[in-house]
mmCIF file of C-alpha atoms in Angstrom:
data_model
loop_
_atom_site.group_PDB
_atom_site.id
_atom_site.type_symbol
_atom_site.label_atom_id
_atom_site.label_comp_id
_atom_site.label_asym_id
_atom_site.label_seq_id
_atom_site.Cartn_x
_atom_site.Cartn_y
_atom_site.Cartn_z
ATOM 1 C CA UNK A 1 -8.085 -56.148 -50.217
ATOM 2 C CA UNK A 2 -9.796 -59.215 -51.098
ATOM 3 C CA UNK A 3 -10.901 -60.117 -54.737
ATOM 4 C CA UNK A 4 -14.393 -58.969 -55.791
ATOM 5 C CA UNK A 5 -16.367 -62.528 -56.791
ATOM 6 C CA UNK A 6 -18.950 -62.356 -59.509
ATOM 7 C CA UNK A 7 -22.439 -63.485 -58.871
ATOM 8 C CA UNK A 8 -23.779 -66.525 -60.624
ATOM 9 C CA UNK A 9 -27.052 -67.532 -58.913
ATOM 10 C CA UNK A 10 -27.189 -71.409 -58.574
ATOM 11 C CA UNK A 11 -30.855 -72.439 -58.794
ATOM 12 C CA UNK A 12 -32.082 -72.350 -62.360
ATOM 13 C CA UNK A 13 -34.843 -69.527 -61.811
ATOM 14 C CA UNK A 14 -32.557 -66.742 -60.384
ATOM 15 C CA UNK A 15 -29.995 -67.781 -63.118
ATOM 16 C CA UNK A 16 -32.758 -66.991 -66.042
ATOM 17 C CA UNK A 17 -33.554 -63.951 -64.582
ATOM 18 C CA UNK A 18 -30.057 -62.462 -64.303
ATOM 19 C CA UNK A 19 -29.464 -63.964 -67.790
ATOM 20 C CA UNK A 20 -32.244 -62.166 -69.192
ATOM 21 C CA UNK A 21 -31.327 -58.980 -67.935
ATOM 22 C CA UNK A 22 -27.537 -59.474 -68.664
ATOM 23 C CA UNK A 23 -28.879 -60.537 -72.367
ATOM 24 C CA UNK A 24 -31.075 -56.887 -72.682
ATOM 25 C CA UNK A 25 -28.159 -54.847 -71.277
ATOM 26 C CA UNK A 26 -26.187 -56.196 -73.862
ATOM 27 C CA UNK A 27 -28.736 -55.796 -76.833
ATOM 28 C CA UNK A 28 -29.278 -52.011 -75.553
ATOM 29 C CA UNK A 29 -25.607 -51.403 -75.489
ATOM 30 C CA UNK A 30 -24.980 -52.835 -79.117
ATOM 31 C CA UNK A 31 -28.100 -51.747 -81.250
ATOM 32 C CA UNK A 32 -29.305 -48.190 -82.645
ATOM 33 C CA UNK A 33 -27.917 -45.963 -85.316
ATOM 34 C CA UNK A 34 -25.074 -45.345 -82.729
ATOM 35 C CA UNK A 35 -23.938 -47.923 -80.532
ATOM 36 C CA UNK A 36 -22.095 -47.628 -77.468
ATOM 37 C CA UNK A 37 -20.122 -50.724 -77.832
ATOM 38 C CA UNK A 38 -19.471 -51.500 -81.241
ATOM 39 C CA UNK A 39 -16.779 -54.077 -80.633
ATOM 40 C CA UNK A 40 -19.765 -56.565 -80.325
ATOM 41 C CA UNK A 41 -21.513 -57.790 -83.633
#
């Protein structure tokens, strides 16, 4: 089985989009009274 690549777009408009939404996933995951990653400050 072949290695799983990660997508990176490579024009600069597709990259802020998934960069945004990477950015909100992360801030969801790490704020609140009880975070579900709290290995991230």
């Amino acid at each position: 089985m072949g290695a799983k690549r990660d997508y990176i777009p490579s024009n600069d408009k597709d990259f802020d989009i998934r960069f945004t939404h990477l950015t909100q996933y992360v801030n969801a995951k790490t704020a609140g009274q009880n975070p579900a990653w709290t290995h991230i400050p």
